[in-house]
PDB file of C-alpha atoms in Angstrom:
ATOM      1  CA  UNK A  25      83.153 107.085  80.399  1.00 96.00           C
ATOM      2  CA  UNK A  26      85.426 109.807  79.016  1.00 98.00           C
ATOM      3  CA  UNK A  27      84.895 111.844  75.519  1.00 98.00           C
ATOM      4  CA  UNK A  28      87.171 114.339  74.464  1.00 98.00           C
ATOM      5  CA  UNK A  29      85.655 116.196  71.361  1.00 98.00           C
ATOM      6  CA  UNK A  30      87.620 118.536  69.067  1.00 98.00           C
ATOM      7  CA  UNK A  31      89.863 119.609  71.733  1.00 97.00           C
ATOM      8  CA  UNK A  32      92.518 122.544  71.276  1.00 97.00           C
ATOM      9  CA  UNK A  33      95.260 123.616  73.358  1.00 97.00           C
ATOM     10  CA  UNK A  34      97.653 126.548  73.215  1.00 95.00           C
ATOM     11  CA  UNK A  35     100.604 128.017  74.916  1.00 92.00           C
ATOM     12  CA  UNK A  36     100.964 131.675  74.495  1.00 88.00           C
ATOM     13  CA  UNK A  37      99.260 131.568  71.269  1.00 84.00           C
ATOM     14  CA  UNK A  38     100.847 128.671  69.818  1.00 93.00           C
ATOM     15  CA  UNK A  39      98.518 125.840  69.328  1.00 95.00           C
ATOM     16  CA  UNK A  40      99.798 122.409  70.294  1.00 95.00           C
ATOM     17  CA  UNK A  41      96.725 120.239  70.217  1.00 96.00           C
ATOM     18  CA  UNK A  42      94.644 120.727  66.994  1.00 96.00           C
ATOM     19  CA  UNK A  43      91.080 119.310  67.335  1.00 96.00           C
ATOM     20  CA  UNK A  44      91.801 116.044  69.033  1.00 97.00           C
ATOM     21  CA  UNK A  45      88.781 113.578  69.754  1.00 97.00           C
ATOM     22  CA  UNK A  46      89.155 110.524  71.483  1.00 97.00           C
ATOM     23  CA  UNK A  47      86.810 108.224  73.931  1.00 97.00           C
ATOM     24  CA  UNK A  48      87.662 105.879  76.795  1.00 97.00           C
ATOM     25  CA  UNK A  49      84.812 103.398  77.521  1.00 97.00           C
ATOM     26  CA  UNK A  50      84.225 102.109  81.124  1.00 95.00           C
ATOM     27  CA  UNK A  51      86.621  99.393  82.012  1.00 94.00           C
ATOM     28  CA  UNK A  52      88.924  99.899  79.010  1.00 95.00           C
ATOM     29  CA  UNK A  53      92.640 100.553  78.987  1.00 96.00           C
ATOM     30  CA  UNK A  54      93.250 102.970  76.189  1.00 97.00           C
ATOM     31  CA  UNK A  55      96.711 104.072  75.188  1.00 96.00           C
ATOM     32  CA  UNK A  56      97.894 107.354  73.666  1.00 95.00           C
ATOM     33  CA  UNK A  57     100.943 106.827  71.688  1.00 93.00           C
ATOM     34  CA  UNK A  58     103.298 109.288  69.537  1.00 90.00           C
ATOM     35  CA  UNK A  59     106.720 111.152  69.577  1.00 88.00           C
ATOM     36  CA  UNK A  60     107.740 113.774  72.036  1.00 86.00           C
ATOM     37  CA  UNK A  61     106.178 117.081  71.330  1.00 87.00           C
ATOM     38  CA  UNK A  62     102.864 115.438  70.096  1.00 91.00           C
ATOM     39  CA  UNK A  63     100.809 116.974  72.669  1.00 93.00           C
ATOM     40  CA  UNK A  64      99.963 113.819  74.655  1.00 93.00           C
ATOM     41  CA  UNK A  65     100.874 115.195  78.023  1.00 91.00           C
ATOM     42  CA  UNK A  66      99.109 118.494  77.408  1.00 93.00           C
ATOM     43  CA  UNK A  67      95.902 116.484  76.490  1.00 95.00           C
ATOM     44  CA  UNK A  68      96.133 114.728  79.929  1.00 94.00           C
ATOM     45  CA  UNK A  69      96.600 117.942  81.784  1.00 94.00           C
ATOM     46  CA  UNK A  70      93.709 119.303  80.089  1.00 96.00           C
ATOM     47  CA  UNK A  71      91.399 116.422  81.266  1.00 97.00           C
ATOM     48  CA  UNK A  72      92.888 116.745  84.785  1.00 95.00           C
ATOM     49  CA  UNK A  73      92.073 120.310  84.865  1.00 94.00           C
ATOM     50  CA  UNK A  74      95.785 121.409  84.968  1.00 93.00           C
ATOM     51  CA  UNK A  75      95.515 123.335  81.702  1.00 93.00           C
ATOM     52  CA  UNK A  76      92.588 125.028  80.256  1.00 94.00           C
ATOM     53  CA  UNK A  77      91.758 124.292  76.679  1.00 96.00           C
ATOM     54  CA  UNK A  78      91.196 126.956  73.977  1.00 96.00           C
ATOM     55  CA  UNK A  79      88.443 124.836  72.112  1.00 96.00           C
ATOM     56  CA  UNK A  80      86.411 121.643  72.135  1.00 97.00           C
ATOM     57  CA  UNK A  81      85.030 119.899  75.345  1.00 96.00           C
ATOM     58  CA  UNK A  82      85.821 117.087  77.781  1.00 98.00           C
ATOM     59  CA  UNK A  83      82.901 115.107  79.272  1.00 98.00           C
ATOM     60  CA  UNK A  84      83.396 112.561  82.005  1.00 97.00           C
ATOM     61  CA  UNK A  85      80.444 110.306  82.961  1.00 96.00           C
ATOM     62  CA  UNK A  86      77.972 112.501  81.212  1.00 95.00           C
ATOM     63  CA  UNK A  87      79.162 115.804  82.855  1.00 96.00           C
ATOM     64  CA  UNK A  88      81.028 118.564  81.052  1.00 97.00           C
ATOM     65  CA  UNK A  89      84.222 118.980  82.887  1.00 97.00           C
ATOM     66  CA  UNK A  90      86.057 121.348  80.304  1.00 97.00           C
ATOM     67  CA  UNK A  91      88.110 123.912  82.121  1.00 93.00           C
ATOM     68  CA  UNK A  92      87.088 122.729  85.681  1.00 95.00           C
ATOM     69  CA  UNK A  93      89.723 123.100  88.328  1.00 95.00           C
ATOM     70  CA  UNK A  94      92.059 120.284  88.899  1.00 92.00           C
ATOM     71  CA  UNK A  95      90.740 119.716  92.552  1.00 91.00           C
ATOM     72  CA  UNK A  96      87.144 119.377  91.220  1.00 94.00           C
ATOM     73  CA  UNK A  97      88.121 117.097  88.609  1.00 95.00           C
ATOM     74  CA  UNK A  98      89.948 114.778  91.124  1.00 91.00           C
ATOM     75  CA  UNK A  99      86.732 114.877  93.361  1.00 90.00           C
ATOM     76  CA  UNK A 100      84.810 113.378  90.335  1.00 93.00           C
ATOM     77  CA  UNK A 101      86.862 110.376  90.267  1.00 93.00           C
ATOM     78  CA  UNK A 102      89.815 111.189  88.149  1.00 95.00           C
ATOM     79  CA  UNK A 103      93.431 110.480  89.379  1.00 92.00           C
ATOM     80  CA  UNK A 104      96.558 110.968  87.588  1.00 89.00           C
ATOM     81  CA  UNK A 105      99.994 109.384  87.887  1.00 86.00           C
ATOM     82  CA  UNK A 106     102.251 112.300  86.492  1.00 81.00           C
ATOM     83  CA  UNK A 107     105.306 112.023  84.446  1.00 78.00           C
ATOM     84  CA  UNK A 108     108.260 112.072  86.589  1.00 66.00           C
ATOM     85  CA  UNK A 109     106.453 110.681  89.609  1.00 69.00           C
ATOM     86  CA  UNK A 110     106.397 114.008  91.547  1.00 80.00           C
ATOM     87  CA  UNK A 111     106.939 112.353  95.006  1.00 80.00           C
ATOM     88  CA  UNK A 112     106.732 114.314  98.199  1.00 83.00           C
ATOM     89  CA  UNK A 113     110.469 113.413  98.942  1.00 86.00           C
ATOM     90  CA  UNK A 114     110.418 114.356 102.600  1.00 89.00           C
ATOM     91  CA  UNK A 115     107.378 112.246 103.476  1.00 92.00           C
ATOM     92  CA  UNK A 116     107.345 108.661 104.019  1.00 95.00           C
ATOM     93  CA  UNK A 117     105.960 106.137 101.644  1.00 93.00           C
ATOM     94  CA  UNK A 118     103.041 105.570 103.857  1.00 93.00           C
ATOM     95  CA  UNK A 119     102.425 109.458 104.039  1.00 93.00           C
ATOM     96  CA  UNK A 120     102.601 109.803 100.310  1.00 92.00           C
ATOM     97  CA  UNK A 121     100.006 106.887  99.995  1.00 92.00           C
ATOM     98  CA  UNK A 122      97.694 108.501 102.596  1.00 90.00           C
ATOM     99  CA  UNK A 123      97.825 111.731 100.767  1.00 88.00           C
ATOM    100  CA  UNK A 124      96.621 110.108  97.623  1.00 86.00           C
ATOM    101  CA  UNK A 125      93.461 109.319  99.606  1.00 85.00           C
ATOM    102  CA  UNK A 126      92.965 112.916 100.960  1.00 82.00           C
ATOM    103  CA  UNK A 127      89.404 113.152  99.551  1.00 75.00           C
ATOM    104  CA  UNK A 128      88.450 110.046 101.570  1.00 73.00           C
ATOM    105  CA  UNK A 129      90.312 111.118 104.695  1.00 70.00           C
ATOM    106  CA  UNK A 130      87.224 110.501 106.949  1.00 71.00           C
ATOM    107  CA  UNK A 131      87.092 106.962 105.521  1.00 77.00           C
ATOM    108  CA  UNK A 132      88.882 103.692 106.717  1.00 80.00           C
ATOM    109  CA  UNK A 133      91.402 103.351 103.797  1.00 86.00           C
ATOM    110  CA  UNK A 134      93.201 100.234 105.338  1.00 86.00           C
ATOM    111  CA  UNK A 135      91.828  97.918 102.777  1.00 86.00           C
ATOM    112  CA  UNK A 136      93.120 100.314 100.051  1.00 88.00           C
ATOM    113  CA  UNK A 137      96.527 100.388 101.567  1.00 90.00           C
ATOM    114  CA  UNK A 138      96.794  96.330 101.770  1.00 91.00           C
ATOM    115  CA  UNK A 139      95.472  96.390  98.190  1.00 89.00           C
ATOM    116  CA  UNK A 140      98.372  98.478  96.916  1.00 90.00           C
ATOM    117  CA  UNK A 141     100.880  96.779  99.268  1.00 90.00           C
ATOM    118  CA  UNK A 142      99.942  93.580  97.742  1.00 90.00           C
ATOM    119  CA  UNK A 143     100.539  94.993  94.127  1.00 87.00           C
ATOM    120  CA  UNK A 144     103.881  96.270  95.200  1.00 88.00           C
ATOM    121  CA  UNK A 145     105.187  94.091  98.078  1.00 90.00           C
ATOM    122  CA  UNK A 146     108.594  96.201  98.016  1.00 89.00           C
ATOM    123  CA  UNK A 147     106.355  99.244  99.505  1.00 91.00           C
ATOM    124  CA  UNK A 148     105.572  97.174 102.484  1.00 91.00           C
ATOM    125  CA  UNK A 149     109.274  96.992 103.377  1.00 91.00           C
ATOM    126  CA  UNK A 150     109.786 100.761 102.562  1.00 92.00           C
ATOM    127  CA  UNK A 151     106.594 101.828 104.234  1.00 92.00           C
ATOM    128  CA  UNK A 152     108.517 104.140 106.793  1.00 93.00           C
ATOM    129  CA  UNK A 153     111.281 105.154 104.500  1.00 93.00           C
ATOM    130  CA  UNK A 154     111.444 108.736 102.965  1.00 94.00           C
ATOM    131  CA  UNK A 155     110.211 108.572  99.448  1.00 91.00           C
ATOM    132  CA  UNK A 156     113.009 110.746  98.244  1.00 89.00           C
ATOM    133  CA  UNK A 157     115.394 108.107  99.164  1.00 92.00           C
ATOM    134  CA  UNK A 158     113.810 105.291  97.013  1.00 90.00           C
ATOM    135  CA  UNK A 159     115.158 104.190  93.700  1.00 85.00           C
ATOM    136  CA  UNK A 160     113.422 105.477  90.331  1.00 81.00           C
ATOM    137  CA  UNK A 161     111.411 102.215  90.019  1.00 82.00           C
ATOM    138  CA  UNK A 162     110.402 102.324  93.708  1.00 86.00           C
ATOM    139  CA  UNK A 163     109.223 105.876  93.320  1.00 86.00           C
ATOM    140  CA  UNK A 164     107.139 104.997  90.372  1.00 84.00           C
ATOM    141  CA  UNK A 165     105.465 102.263  92.462  1.00 87.00           C
ATOM    142  CA  UNK A 166     104.553 104.895  94.945  1.00 90.00           C
ATOM    143  CA  UNK A 167     103.225 107.242  92.294  1.00 89.00           C
ATOM    144  CA  UNK A 168     100.962 104.414  90.883  1.00 89.00           C
ATOM    145  CA  UNK A 169      99.794 103.355  94.440  1.00 91.00           C
ATOM    146  CA  UNK A 170      99.113 106.982  95.268  1.00 91.00           C
ATOM    147  CA  UNK A 171      96.742 107.368  92.389  1.00 90.00           C
ATOM    148  CA  UNK A 172      95.142 104.130  93.322  1.00 90.00           C
ATOM    149  CA  UNK A 173      94.473 105.259  96.889  1.00 90.00           C
ATOM    150  CA  UNK A 174      91.938 107.728  95.458  1.00 86.00           C
ATOM    151  CA  UNK A 175      89.752 104.766  94.398  1.00 88.00           C
ATOM    152  CA  UNK A 176      89.394 106.527  90.937  1.00 91.00           C
ATOM    153  CA  UNK A 177      86.781 105.742  88.196  1.00 92.00           C
ATOM    154  CA  UNK A 178      89.648 106.773  85.573  1.00 95.00           C
ATOM    155  CA  UNK A 179      93.213 106.470  86.315  1.00 94.00           C
ATOM    156  CA  UNK A 180      95.604 108.332  83.935  1.00 94.00           C
ATOM    157  CA  UNK A 181      99.043 107.348  83.754  1.00 91.00           C
ATOM    158  CA  UNK A 182     101.688 109.600  82.002  1.00 90.00           C
ATOM    159  CA  UNK A 183     104.871 107.837  80.869  1.00 87.00           C
ATOM    160  CA  UNK A 184     105.079 105.442  83.814  1.00 85.00           C
ATOM    161  CA  UNK A 185     108.141 103.686  82.295  1.00 81.00           C
ATOM    162  CA  UNK A 186     110.054 106.991  81.702  1.00 80.00           C
ATOM    163  CA  UNK A 187     113.706 106.502  83.338  1.00 76.00           C
ATOM    164  CA  UNK A 188     113.031 103.263  84.849  1.00 77.00           C
ATOM    165  CA  UNK A 189     115.260 100.345  84.503  1.00 77.00           C
ATOM    166  CA  UNK A 190     114.121  97.616  81.860  1.00 80.00           C
ATOM    167  CA  UNK A 191     113.686  94.995  84.367  1.00 78.00           C
ATOM    168  CA  UNK A 192     111.438  97.396  86.464  1.00 78.00           C
ATOM    169  CA  UNK A 193     109.481  98.272  83.313  1.00 82.00           C
ATOM    170  CA  UNK A 194     108.369  94.718  83.096  1.00 85.00           C
ATOM    171  CA  UNK A 195     107.003  94.972  86.708  1.00 82.00           C
ATOM    172  CA  UNK A 196     105.112  98.211  85.716  1.00 83.00           C
ATOM    173  CA  UNK A 197     103.627  96.435  82.708  1.00 88.00           C
ATOM    174  CA  UNK A 198     102.583  93.610  84.784  1.00 87.00           C
ATOM    175  CA  UNK A 199     100.909  96.133  87.511  1.00 85.00           C
ATOM    176  CA  UNK A 200      99.008  98.073  84.784  1.00 89.00           C
ATOM    177  CA  UNK A 201      97.503  94.482  83.592  1.00 89.00           C
ATOM    178  CA  UNK A 202      96.570  93.865  87.259  1.00 86.00           C
ATOM    179  CA  UNK A 203      95.028  97.445  87.593  1.00 87.00           C
ATOM    180  CA  UNK A 204      92.963  96.707  84.542  1.00 88.00           C
ATOM    181  CA  UNK A 205      91.903  93.488  85.926  1.00 87.00           C
ATOM    182  CA  UNK A 206      90.497  95.147  88.879  1.00 84.00           C
ATOM    183  CA  UNK A 207      88.174  96.908  86.635  1.00 87.00           C
ATOM    184  CA  UNK A 208      89.785 100.357  86.953  1.00 90.00           C
ATOM    185  CA  UNK A 209      89.472 102.313  83.549  1.00 95.00           C
ATOM    186  CA  UNK A 210      92.967 103.423  82.289  1.00 95.00           C
ATOM    187  CA  UNK A 211      94.089 106.022  79.914  1.00 96.00           C
ATOM    188  CA  UNK A 212      97.792 105.437  79.315  1.00 95.00           C
ATOM    189  CA  UNK A 213     100.356 107.831  77.696  1.00 92.00           C
ATOM    190  CA  UNK A 214     103.553 105.729  77.166  1.00 87.00           C
ATOM    191  CA  UNK A 215     106.570 105.986  74.781  1.00 81.00           C
ATOM    192  CA  UNK A 216     107.409 102.447  75.262  1.00 85.00           C
ATOM    193  CA  UNK A 217     104.879 101.588  72.464  1.00 90.00           C
ATOM    194  CA  UNK A 218     105.094  97.799  72.230  1.00 90.00           C
ATOM    195  CA  UNK A 219     104.339  97.572  76.087  1.00 90.00           C
ATOM    196  CA  UNK A 220     101.569 100.069  75.763  1.00 92.00           C
ATOM    197  CA  UNK A 221      99.997  97.904  73.007  1.00 94.00           C
ATOM    198  CA  UNK A 222     100.416  94.811  74.987  1.00 94.00           C
ATOM    199  CA  UNK A 223      98.642  96.436  77.964  1.00 94.00           C
ATOM    200  CA  UNK A 224      95.702  98.354  76.180  1.00 96.00           C
ATOM    201  CA  UNK A 225      92.585  97.415  74.298  1.00 96.00           C
ATOM    202  CA  UNK A 226      92.775 100.298  71.993  1.00 97.00           C
ATOM    203  CA  UNK A 227      95.198 103.017  70.939  1.00 96.00           C
ATOM    204  CA  UNK A 228      95.355 106.422  69.432  1.00 96.00           C
ATOM    205  CA  UNK A 229      98.337 107.758  67.773  1.00 94.00           C
ATOM    206  CA  UNK A 230      99.024 111.372  68.117  1.00 94.00           C
ATOM    207  CA  UNK A 231     101.634 113.214  66.064  1.00 93.00           C
ATOM    208  CA  UNK A 232     102.086 117.196  65.930  1.00 94.00           C
ATOM    209  CA  UNK A 233      98.777 117.672  67.813  1.00 95.00           C
ATOM    210  CA  UNK A 234      96.548 115.650  65.764  1.00 95.00           C
ATOM    211  CA  UNK A 235      95.159 112.129  65.796  1.00 95.00           C
ATOM    212  CA  UNK A 236      96.694 110.202  62.826  1.00 93.00           C
ATOM    213  CA  UNK A 237      95.507 106.604  63.634  1.00 93.00           C
ATOM    214  CA  UNK A 238      93.135 104.748  65.902  1.00 95.00           C
ATOM    215  CA  UNK A 239      91.976 101.243  66.469  1.00 95.00           C
ATOM    216  CA  UNK A 240      92.276  98.205  68.446  1.00 96.00           C
ATOM    217  CA  UNK A 241      95.840  97.401  69.947  1.00 95.00           C
ATOM    218  CA  UNK A 242      96.192  94.403  67.499  1.00 94.00           C
ATOM    219  CA  UNK A 243      95.362  96.519  64.313  1.00 94.00           C
ATOM    220  CA  UNK A 244      97.690  99.225  65.663  1.00 93.00           C
ATOM    221  CA  UNK A 245     100.551  96.639  66.229  1.00 93.00           C
ATOM    222  CA  UNK A 246     100.065  95.252  62.626  1.00 92.00           C
ATOM    223  CA  UNK A 247      99.688  98.653  60.998  1.00 90.00           C
ATOM    224  CA  UNK A 248     102.853  99.271  58.933  1.00 89.00           C
ATOM    225  CA  UNK A 249     103.102 103.046  59.693  1.00 87.00           C
ATOM    226  CA  UNK A 250     103.106 102.222  63.447  1.00 89.00           C
ATOM    227  CA  UNK A 251     105.528  99.303  63.064  1.00 89.00           C
ATOM    228  CA  UNK A 252     108.070 101.661  61.200  1.00 87.00           C
ATOM    229  CA  UNK A 253     107.650 104.792  63.348  1.00 84.00           C
ATOM    230  CA  UNK A 254     107.385 103.102  66.790  1.00 85.00           C
ATOM    231  CA  UNK A 255     108.204  99.084  66.689  1.00 80.00           C
ATOM    232  CA  UNK A 256     111.542  99.250  64.953  1.00 70.00           C
ATOM    233  CA  UNK A 257     109.990  97.086  62.065  1.00 54.00           C
TER     234      UNK A 257
END
C-alpha cells in the first residue's frame, strides 16, 4: 500500500533523514522505532504532505504522492493521529470527531460515530464536553477516533502513548489491536518499543536518520541490539 524509497529530508540544509526506504502492505501494522531525533516524525510528516522531501519518493496505492499537499494526501485516504494529540480545545468531543470526517461531510457518518464510541465508551459520556477539559488519555482517545472518522486506508499514529498514564497506555495498546483487527492498515511510531512490537507485524529501527534494522516484530524482539537499546535487556 505504501512504499517509501530512498527518502531524504532536510531542515535548513541539514539533512535529518538519509535515504530511508520502507514498505507497508495492505492490512499490516508496521512500527517505526528508534530514539528521539532519529527522524521518525519527519518521515511521517513527509508521507502526510506536511514536509517536502529533498530526495526519494513516496508511492501510495500505486500513485506517486511525493511532495503532494497535505489536504490532497488526506483525500487519497491517509489519516494521521499526531504527536501531542492537537485537539481543538474549545470544541466539543463530538465536534472534533465530526471534523475528522470533513471530507465525508455530505455522507451519513452516524455508523462511524457509533463505531468509535464503541471503541472508546468514555467518549460517549464526554460527547458534549469541551475537548480541552479532558485528561491526556481521553484526548488521545479523541485524536485516534478523529483519525478513524476519515475512514482512511492508511492510519498513521505518531507516539500515541506519549505523556499518557501507564494504565491508559494499556488501553491504547488494546485499541490499536482492535483497529488492526478492523482491517485498517497502520504505520505506528512509538517510543514504547515493547508495546509497539506486541502490536505490529513488522518493524523498522531508525537511528540518526537511517534504517539500521528491519524484520518481523518477533525477530526484532529477539535481536540482541534491539533488546539492549530499547527493551532493557
